[in-house]
């Protein structure tokens, strides 16, 4: 599933708004520019003197020098080598040695918007630009959300598949759910631990897929964890009690690595100071970083600080601590691009198979001129849930009534 500019999947991904970097990485007008690699393209993000964000080719059209070393001033980046200057639209506005050449020296640029503390770019054909995403946390005030990213050293698809793999929580996360401050004290944990054999039901929708994971609940009910995959990048996490809701975005950097955005939010109240502190310390779906980077301290190069004793003592299932690196270590262990021919999917992998098929079909269809799916932003206002439903109740019917437009609904969580 390669996503470079000329690949079928790359062309498909470029038809959606793609998270690029934290708004705070380019915090103020005329700030230092930041190198960004997304979908295999080397780009440069900056904010101009009028505070407008821009995403342009990293390299100067003169002799290919990186504009990272340029001067960001007076509404543009000036190349440090011979002074060519480019604005946020990639327009060359000055060629000091040959001003008449400026119109011929433009570089590529992509439109950007800011939502929920993230800068998103649209890298596809200008006339096909969709509505900005309406994913719930994108519209919340800063006080209500925590939106960090971490590097994942695997292909986007391997990473994203973890986000729709409802069954793994009963295994790799099982010994920590009751101690983690972002999950503890909830009935959800008991059901997840008691029943590792999730029965999956999947529904194809306007936005992607809805996944219904059924576990045993009370004697007369099932515990359903219901979550959505917003094609092709966003996943949600069914909630735990009153804890903050969660979700991810999986963004290809190149074919071997991706950004795993891990988002927590409360729809109607600010995150508490304790919650924010726990997130900053790497609890819940977060990590502690190598200083000055977006790479986790526990990472591939140190076997994620695996602790075999803790594994024996059942303090961690795999020996790796923290949900986030448990989730990263296993897909990374498959290698940067897994050979799917060698795997044997099980019934619990139904969502993964369907997501793969949807991506594959959409990419091939686009080659034939069929427009991509899931571009209706209004359909993205869905929310994940965890509920007990009586035996015989239809979870699809329930979800239609309660999860289709999250704006006016309470959070369904136990
Ligand atoms: S390489 Fe940029 S101005 Fe010459
Ligand atoms: Fe997980």
Short mmCIF file of C-alpha atoms and ligand atoms in Angstrom, two decimals:
data_model
loop_
_atom_site.label_atom_id
_atom_site.label_comp_id
_atom_site.label_asym_id
_atom_site.label_seq_id
_atom_site.Cartn_x
_atom_site.Cartn_y
_atom_site.Cartn_z
CA UNK A 1 0.00 0.00 0.00
CA UNK A 2 2.41 2.64 -1.19
CA UNK A 3 1.37 6.28 -1.03
CA UNK A 4 3.97 8.21 -3.06
CA UNK A 5 2.67 10.88 -5.48
CA UNK A 6 2.22 8.65 -8.51
CA UNK A 7 0.90 5.50 -6.86
CA UNK A 8 -2.82 4.60 -6.98
CA UNK A 9 -3.06 4.68 -3.17
CA UNK A 10 -1.10 7.93 -3.05
CA UNK A 11 -3.54 9.52 -5.47
CA UNK A 12 -6.44 8.29 -3.33
CA UNK A 13 -4.99 9.63 -0.07
CA UNK A 14 -4.43 12.98 -1.72
CA UNK A 15 -8.18 13.40 -2.14
CA UNK A 16 -8.63 13.86 1.65
CA UNK A 17 -7.49 16.46 4.16
CA UNK A 18 -4.36 15.05 5.79
CA UNK A 19 -2.98 16.04 9.23
CA UNK A 20 0.49 17.48 8.71
CA UNK A 21 1.83 18.80 11.99
CA UNK A 22 0.85 20.35 15.30
CA UNK A 23 -0.21 23.97 14.97
CA UNK A 24 2.24 24.67 17.79
CA UNK A 25 5.18 23.44 15.69
CA UNK A 26 4.81 26.64 13.70
CA UNK A 27 3.66 28.72 16.62
CA UNK A 28 3.87 32.33 15.41
CA UNK A 29 4.30 34.62 12.40
CA UNK A 30 7.74 34.35 10.76
CA UNK A 31 8.64 31.33 12.95
CA UNK A 32 11.38 28.91 11.92
CA UNK A 33 10.13 26.69 9.10
CA UNK A 34 9.65 22.97 9.81
CA UNK A 35 10.51 20.09 7.50
CA UNK A 36 7.52 17.85 6.92
CA UNK A 37 7.43 14.56 5.09
CA UNK A 38 3.94 13.32 4.21
CA UNK A 39 2.86 10.70 1.65
CA UNK A 40 6.48 10.44 0.58
CA UNK A 41 6.82 14.16 -0.30
CA UNK A 42 9.42 16.38 1.31
CA UNK A 43 7.76 19.64 2.23
CA UNK A 44 8.29 22.69 4.39
CA UNK A 45 5.69 24.23 6.72
CA UNK A 46 5.87 27.80 7.99
CA UNK A 47 3.73 30.72 9.06
CA UNK A 48 4.13 33.96 7.16
CA UNK A 49 4.18 37.50 8.59
CA UNK A 50 0.37 37.58 8.50
CA UNK A 51 0.17 34.35 10.52
CA UNK A 52 -1.07 32.36 7.51
CA UNK A 53 0.18 28.75 7.47
CA UNK A 54 1.84 27.49 4.33
CA UNK A 55 3.08 24.13 3.08
CA UNK A 56 5.48 24.30 0.15
CA UNK A 57 8.07 22.15 -1.57
CA UNK A 58 11.11 21.85 0.67
CA UNK A 59 13.48 22.63 -2.18
CA UNK A 60 14.27 25.82 -4.06
CA UNK A 61 13.43 25.89 -7.77
CA UNK A 62 16.80 27.45 -8.57
CA UNK A 63 19.33 24.77 -7.71
CA UNK A 64 17.45 22.57 -5.29
CA UNK A 65 18.71 23.85 -1.97
CA UNK A 66 16.55 23.10 1.09
CA UNK A 67 14.47 26.10 2.04
CA UNK A 68 14.74 24.90 5.64
CA UNK A 69 17.86 27.08 5.73
CA UNK A 70 15.97 30.05 4.32
CA UNK A 71 14.86 33.27 5.98
CA UNK A 72 11.18 33.47 6.91
CA UNK A 73 10.40 37.18 6.74
CA UNK A 74 8.12 39.70 5.04
CA UNK A 75 5.53 37.17 3.91
CA UNK A 76 7.72 34.49 2.42
CA UNK A 77 10.76 32.25 2.68
CA UNK A 78 13.91 33.53 1.06
CA UNK A 79 16.38 30.86 -0.04
CA UNK A 80 19.67 31.32 1.77
CA UNK A 81 21.77 30.50 -1.30
CA UNK A 82 20.93 33.17 -3.89
CA UNK A 83 17.92 34.89 -2.41
CA UNK A 84 14.91 33.56 -4.38
CA UNK A 85 11.78 34.15 -2.35
CA UNK A 86 8.54 32.11 -2.16
CA UNK A 87 5.20 32.90 -0.53
CA UNK A 88 2.80 30.43 1.16
CA UNK A 89 1.28 29.62 -2.22
CA UNK A 90 4.66 28.63 -3.62
CA UNK A 91 4.73 31.69 -5.85
CA UNK A 92 8.21 32.97 -6.50
CA UNK A 93 7.98 36.64 -5.56
CA UNK A 94 11.62 37.63 -6.04
CA UNK A 95 14.65 36.55 -8.06
CA UNK A 96 17.21 39.19 -7.09
CA UNK A 97 19.61 38.48 -9.97
CA UNK A 98 16.90 38.20 -12.67
CA UNK A 99 13.51 39.62 -11.52
CA UNK A 100 11.82 38.86 -14.85
CA UNK A 101 12.40 35.12 -14.22
CA UNK A 102 10.24 35.04 -11.07
CA UNK A 103 7.01 33.84 -12.76
CA UNK A 104 8.90 30.79 -14.06
CA UNK A 105 10.34 29.81 -10.68
CA UNK A 106 7.19 28.89 -8.70
CA UNK A 107 7.26 25.77 -6.53
CA UNK A 108 4.45 23.48 -5.43
CA UNK A 109 2.33 24.41 -2.44
CA UNK A 110 -0.69 22.84 -0.77
CA UNK A 111 -3.62 24.61 0.90
CA UNK A 112 -3.72 24.27 4.70
CA UNK A 113 -6.38 24.62 7.35
CA UNK A 114 -6.18 24.37 11.14
CA UNK A 115 -8.55 22.19 13.14
CA UNK A 116 -8.28 20.98 16.71
CA UNK A 117 -4.65 22.08 17.12
CA UNK A 118 -3.53 20.35 13.93
CA UNK A 119 -2.57 21.74 10.57
CA UNK A 120 -4.17 19.77 7.76
CA UNK A 121 -3.26 19.99 4.11
CA UNK A 122 -5.00 19.04 0.93
CA UNK A 123 -2.51 17.58 -1.55
CA UNK A 124 -4.86 16.58 -4.38
CA UNK A 125 -6.20 18.26 -7.52
CA UNK A 126 -7.39 21.80 -6.59
CA UNK A 127 -10.84 21.38 -8.09
CA UNK A 128 -11.53 18.25 -6.01
CA UNK A 129 -10.91 19.71 -2.56
CA UNK A 130 -13.46 18.25 -0.07
CA UNK A 131 -15.12 19.90 2.92
CA UNK A 132 -12.87 20.03 6.01
CA UNK A 133 -13.33 16.99 8.28
CA UNK A 134 -16.03 17.20 10.94
CA UNK A 135 -14.50 14.65 13.26
CA UNK A 136 -15.74 15.55 16.74
CA UNK A 137 -12.50 16.56 18.43
CA UNK A 138 -11.55 18.84 15.53
CA UNK A 139 -14.30 21.24 16.59
CA UNK A 140 -13.57 21.35 20.34
CA UNK A 141 -11.81 24.16 22.22
CA UNK A 142 -8.20 23.62 23.23
CA UNK A 143 -9.18 23.10 26.89
CA UNK A 144 -11.24 20.02 25.93
CA UNK A 145 -8.63 18.15 23.92
CA UNK A 146 -5.11 16.72 23.97
CA UNK A 147 -3.70 16.12 20.51
CA UNK A 148 -0.15 14.78 20.28
CA UNK A 149 1.58 12.65 17.66
CA UNK A 150 4.30 10.03 17.75
CA UNK A 151 6.45 8.43 15.14
CA UNK A 152 5.56 4.87 14.22
CA UNK A 153 8.20 2.89 12.39
CA UNK A 154 5.87 0.89 10.21
CA UNK A 155 3.77 1.32 7.15
CA UNK A 156 0.56 3.32 7.68
CA UNK A 157 -1.67 0.33 7.02
CA UNK A 158 -0.08 -1.88 9.67
CA UNK A 159 -0.45 0.91 12.20
CA UNK A 160 -4.02 1.78 11.24
CA UNK A 161 -5.12 -1.85 11.38
CA UNK A 162 -4.34 -1.81 15.11
CA UNK A 163 -6.88 1.01 15.41
CA UNK A 164 -9.68 -1.20 14.08
CA UNK A 165 -8.60 -4.41 15.79
CA UNK A 166 -11.15 -4.57 18.60
CA UNK A 167 -10.03 -7.97 19.84
CA UNK A 168 -6.44 -7.18 20.85
CA UNK A 169 -7.43 -5.22 23.99
CA UNK A 170 -8.27 -8.47 25.78
CA UNK A 171 -4.69 -9.66 25.29
CA UNK A 172 -1.87 -7.19 24.92
CA UNK A 173 -3.49 -4.50 27.12
CA UNK A 174 -5.08 -6.81 29.67
CA UNK A 175 -2.82 -6.35 32.69
CA UNK A 176 -2.80 -2.58 32.61
CA UNK A 177 -6.36 -1.47 31.95
CA UNK A 178 -7.24 -1.53 35.65
CA UNK A 179 -4.17 0.48 36.73
CA UNK A 180 -3.94 3.02 33.93
CA UNK A 181 -5.38 6.36 35.14
CA UNK A 182 -7.19 6.87 31.82
CA UNK A 183 -8.94 3.51 31.95
CA UNK A 184 -9.15 2.39 35.57
CA UNK A 185 -12.29 1.90 37.65
CA UNK A 186 -14.62 1.06 34.79
CA UNK A 187 -16.92 -1.83 34.19
CA UNK A 188 -15.65 -1.95 30.60
CA UNK A 189 -12.39 -3.44 31.88
CA UNK A 190 -14.17 -6.31 33.60
CA UNK A 191 -16.07 -7.26 30.45
CA UNK A 192 -12.98 -6.94 28.26
CA UNK A 193 -10.91 -9.11 30.57
CA UNK A 194 -13.61 -11.68 31.17
CA UNK A 195 -14.33 -12.34 27.51
CA UNK A 196 -11.45 -12.40 25.06
CA UNK A 197 -13.49 -13.92 22.27
CA UNK A 198 -15.03 -10.89 20.65
CA UNK A 199 -17.72 -11.54 18.08
CA UNK A 200 -17.39 -8.93 15.37
CA UNK A 201 -20.06 -7.46 13.21
CA UNK A 202 -19.22 -4.85 10.62
CA UNK A 203 -21.29 -2.38 8.70
CA UNK A 204 -20.23 -0.45 5.63
CA UNK A 205 -21.28 3.19 5.95
CA UNK A 206 -21.03 6.58 4.24
CA UNK A 207 -17.92 7.42 6.26
CA UNK A 208 -16.16 4.04 6.19
CA UNK A 209 -16.95 1.22 8.58
CA UNK A 210 -18.74 0.79 11.89
CA UNK A 211 -17.40 -2.06 13.99
CA UNK A 212 -19.55 -3.82 16.56
CA UNK A 213 -17.58 -5.94 19.01
CA UNK A 214 -19.72 -8.18 21.22
CA UNK A 215 -18.58 -9.58 24.53
CA UNK A 216 -20.53 -11.20 27.33
CA UNK A 217 -22.08 -8.58 29.59
CA UNK A 218 -24.57 -9.21 32.39
CA UNK A 219 -26.66 -12.43 32.37
CA UNK A 220 -29.33 -10.84 30.16
CA UNK A 221 -27.11 -8.58 28.05
CA UNK A 222 -24.09 -8.27 25.81
CA UNK A 223 -21.41 -5.65 26.20
CA UNK A 224 -20.98 -3.96 22.82
CA UNK A 225 -17.97 -1.86 21.94
CA UNK A 226 -18.92 0.14 18.89
CA UNK A 227 -16.41 2.15 16.94
CA UNK A 228 -15.89 3.74 13.56
CA UNK A 229 -13.21 3.88 10.93
CA UNK A 230 -13.47 7.15 9.07
CA UNK A 231 -12.01 6.26 5.71
CA UNK A 232 -9.08 6.42 5.15
CA UNK A 233 -7.21 7.88 8.17
CA UNK A 234 -9.26 8.27 11.35
CA UNK A 235 -10.11 5.62 13.95
CA UNK A 236 -11.98 5.95 17.25
CA UNK A 237 -11.68 4.12 20.55
CA UNK A 238 -14.80 2.97 22.38
CA UNK A 239 -14.82 4.85 25.69
CA UNK A 240 -14.08 3.65 29.21
CA UNK A 241 -16.46 4.95 31.91
CA UNK A 242 -16.21 8.71 32.41
CA UNK A 243 -12.66 8.90 31.12
CA UNK A 244 -11.81 11.09 28.17
CA UNK A 245 -12.81 9.75 24.77
CA UNK A 246 -10.06 8.75 22.40
CA UNK A 247 -9.14 8.33 18.79
CA UNK A 248 -6.26 8.16 16.37
CA UNK A 249 -5.24 9.41 12.98
CA UNK A 250 -2.73 7.39 10.96
CA UNK A 251 -0.80 9.41 8.42
CA UNK A 252 1.81 7.99 6.05
CA UNK A 253 5.17 9.75 6.23
CA UNK A 254 6.55 7.42 3.58
CA UNK A 255 6.06 3.71 2.87
CA UNK A 256 7.97 2.64 5.97
CA UNK A 257 6.80 5.02 8.67
CA UNK A 258 3.79 7.03 9.74
CA UNK A 259 2.53 9.53 12.27
CA UNK A 260 0.27 8.04 14.89
CA UNK A 261 -1.82 10.90 16.25
CA UNK A 262 -3.39 9.95 19.60
CA UNK A 263 -6.25 12.18 20.64
CA UNK A 264 -8.15 12.43 23.91
CA UNK A 265 -11.10 14.72 24.48
CA UNK A 266 -14.20 15.43 26.52
CA UNK A 267 -17.08 16.61 24.33
CA UNK A 268 -18.62 18.90 26.96
CA UNK A 269 -16.03 19.75 29.60
CA UNK A 270 -12.35 20.66 29.80
CA UNK A 271 -9.81 17.96 30.51
CA UNK A 272 -8.81 18.16 34.18
CA UNK A 273 -5.28 19.10 35.25
CA UNK A 274 -4.76 15.50 36.45
CA UNK A 275 -5.87 14.07 33.12
CA UNK A 276 -3.60 16.38 31.20
CA UNK A 277 -0.67 15.52 33.45
CA UNK A 278 -1.26 11.79 33.05
CA UNK A 279 -1.32 12.20 29.27
CA UNK A 280 1.88 14.20 29.32
CA UNK A 281 3.51 11.45 31.35
CA UNK A 282 2.63 8.89 28.70
CA UNK A 283 -0.37 7.24 30.34
CA UNK A 284 -3.42 6.05 28.43
CA UNK A 285 -2.74 6.13 24.70
CA UNK A 286 0.28 8.44 25.04
CA UNK A 287 4.05 8.06 25.33
CA UNK A 288 7.02 9.63 26.95
CA UNK A 289 9.20 11.10 24.23
CA UNK A 290 12.90 11.06 23.56
CA UNK A 291 13.67 14.67 24.46
CA UNK A 292 13.19 17.07 21.57
CA UNK A 293 11.58 14.48 19.30
CA UNK A 294 8.24 12.83 18.58
CA UNK A 295 9.77 9.39 19.01
CA UNK A 296 8.89 7.36 22.07
CA UNK A 297 11.62 6.73 24.65
CA UNK A 298 10.67 3.06 24.47
CA UNK A 299 11.20 2.25 20.82
CA UNK A 300 12.30 -0.32 18.29
CA UNK A 301 16.01 0.30 18.91
CA UNK A 302 15.74 -0.69 22.61
CA UNK A 303 13.08 -3.41 22.25
CA UNK A 304 10.62 -0.94 23.76
CA UNK A 305 12.38 -1.38 27.15
CA UNK A 306 10.84 -4.83 27.44
CA UNK A 307 10.68 -6.08 31.02
CA UNK A 308 10.55 -9.88 31.12
CA UNK A 309 10.13 -9.98 34.86
CA UNK A 310 7.09 -7.71 34.71
CA UNK A 311 5.77 -9.98 31.99
CA UNK A 312 6.18 -13.04 34.24
CA UNK A 313 4.60 -11.22 37.15
CA UNK A 314 1.63 -10.32 34.95
CA UNK A 315 2.13 -6.58 35.29
CA UNK A 316 2.34 -6.30 31.52
CA UNK A 317 1.18 -8.88 29.02
CA UNK A 318 3.94 -8.55 26.43
CA UNK A 319 6.63 -7.12 28.69
CA UNK A 320 6.23 -3.70 27.07
CA UNK A 321 4.60 -1.05 29.23
CA UNK A 322 1.99 1.44 28.07
CA UNK A 323 -0.86 0.93 25.62
CA UNK A 324 0.67 3.13 23.00
CA UNK A 325 3.94 1.26 22.71
CA UNK A 326 2.17 -2.06 23.06
CA UNK A 327 0.16 -0.96 20.05
CA UNK A 328 3.25 0.27 18.20
CA UNK A 329 5.67 -2.53 19.04
CA UNK A 330 3.62 -5.37 17.59
CA UNK A 331 2.87 -3.83 14.16
CA UNK A 332 6.48 -2.59 14.01
CA UNK A 333 7.67 -6.12 14.77
CA UNK A 334 6.08 -7.29 11.48
CA UNK A 335 8.73 -5.24 9.65
CA UNK A 336 8.17 -1.89 7.95
CA UNK A 337 5.99 -3.43 5.24
CA UNK A 338 4.42 -6.73 6.09
CA UNK A 339 4.14 -9.49 3.51
CA UNK A 340 0.41 -10.20 3.59
CA UNK A 341 0.85 -13.44 1.68
CA UNK A 342 2.26 -15.02 4.80
CA UNK A 343 -0.59 -14.18 7.14
CA UNK A 344 -3.70 -16.20 7.97
CA UNK A 345 -6.62 -14.04 8.95
CA UNK A 346 -9.13 -15.15 11.60
CA UNK A 347 -12.80 -14.20 12.10
CA UNK A 348 -11.74 -11.36 14.45
CA UNK A 349 -9.81 -9.83 11.54
CA UNK A 350 -12.93 -9.22 9.50
CA UNK A 351 -12.69 -5.43 9.90
CA UNK A 352 -9.08 -5.46 8.78
CA UNK A 353 -9.94 -7.47 5.68
CA UNK A 354 -12.81 -5.14 4.83
CA UNK A 355 -10.79 -1.97 5.38
CA UNK A 356 -8.02 -3.31 3.19
CA UNK A 357 -10.50 -4.21 0.49
CA UNK A 358 -12.16 -0.79 0.66
CA UNK A 359 -8.83 1.00 0.32
CA UNK A 360 -7.74 -1.26 -2.49
CA UNK A 361 -11.01 -0.92 -4.41
CA UNK A 362 -11.17 2.86 -3.93
CA UNK A 363 -7.62 3.26 -5.23
CA UNK A 364 -8.25 1.10 -8.28
CA UNK A 365 -11.62 2.74 -8.92
CA UNK A 366 -10.07 6.19 -8.81
CA UNK A 367 -7.68 5.07 -11.55
CA UNK A 368 -10.78 4.28 -13.60
CA UNK A 369 -12.30 7.69 -12.86
CA UNK A 370 -14.67 6.69 -10.04
CA UNK A 371 -14.73 9.39 -7.32
CA UNK A 372 -13.45 8.34 -3.86
CA UNK A 373 -15.82 7.38 -1.01
CA UNK A 374 -16.42 9.00 2.40
CA UNK A 375 -15.99 12.62 1.38
CA UNK A 376 -19.19 13.83 3.07
CA UNK A 377 -17.98 15.68 6.18
CA UNK A 378 -21.42 15.67 7.84
CA UNK A 379 -21.34 11.86 7.95
CA UNK A 380 -18.21 12.02 10.14
CA UNK A 381 -20.00 13.36 13.23
CA UNK A 382 -20.24 9.84 14.65
CA UNK A 383 -19.02 8.84 18.09
CA UNK A 384 -17.78 5.54 19.50
CA UNK A 385 -19.62 3.90 22.39
CA UNK A 386 -19.58 1.09 24.92
CA UNK A 387 -23.05 -0.18 25.92
CA UNK A 388 -24.92 -3.08 27.40
CA UNK A 389 -27.77 -4.15 25.15
CA UNK A 390 -30.27 -6.87 25.97
CA UNK A 391 -29.79 -10.19 24.22
CA UNK A 392 -31.72 -9.89 21.00
CA UNK A 393 -31.40 -6.09 20.72
CA UNK A 394 -30.01 -5.00 17.41
CA UNK A 395 -26.83 -2.93 17.90
CA UNK A 396 -27.04 -1.47 14.37
CA UNK A 397 -30.49 -0.08 15.11
CA UNK A 398 -29.26 1.29 18.41
CA UNK A 399 -26.23 2.93 16.77
CA UNK A 400 -28.39 4.52 14.08
CA UNK A 401 -30.46 6.20 16.78
CA UNK A 402 -27.66 7.25 19.13
CA UNK A 403 -24.31 7.52 17.37
CA UNK A 404 -25.05 8.94 13.93
CA UNK A 405 -24.84 12.59 14.98
CA UNK A 406 -22.92 12.93 18.21
CA UNK A 407 -23.59 16.64 18.69
CA UNK A 408 -26.72 16.30 20.80
CA UNK A 409 -26.15 12.86 22.28
CA UNK A 410 -24.70 11.94 25.68
CA UNK A 411 -21.57 9.81 25.77
CA UNK A 412 -22.57 6.15 25.95
CA UNK A 413 -19.94 4.52 28.09
CA UNK A 414 -19.67 2.16 31.04
S1 LIG B 1 19.39 27.53 -4.77
FE1 LIG B 1 17.88 28.79 -3.94
S2 LIG B 1 18.37 30.74 -4.64
FE2 LIG B 1 19.83 29.49 -5.55
FE1 LIG B 2 -4.49 -0.98 21.50
#
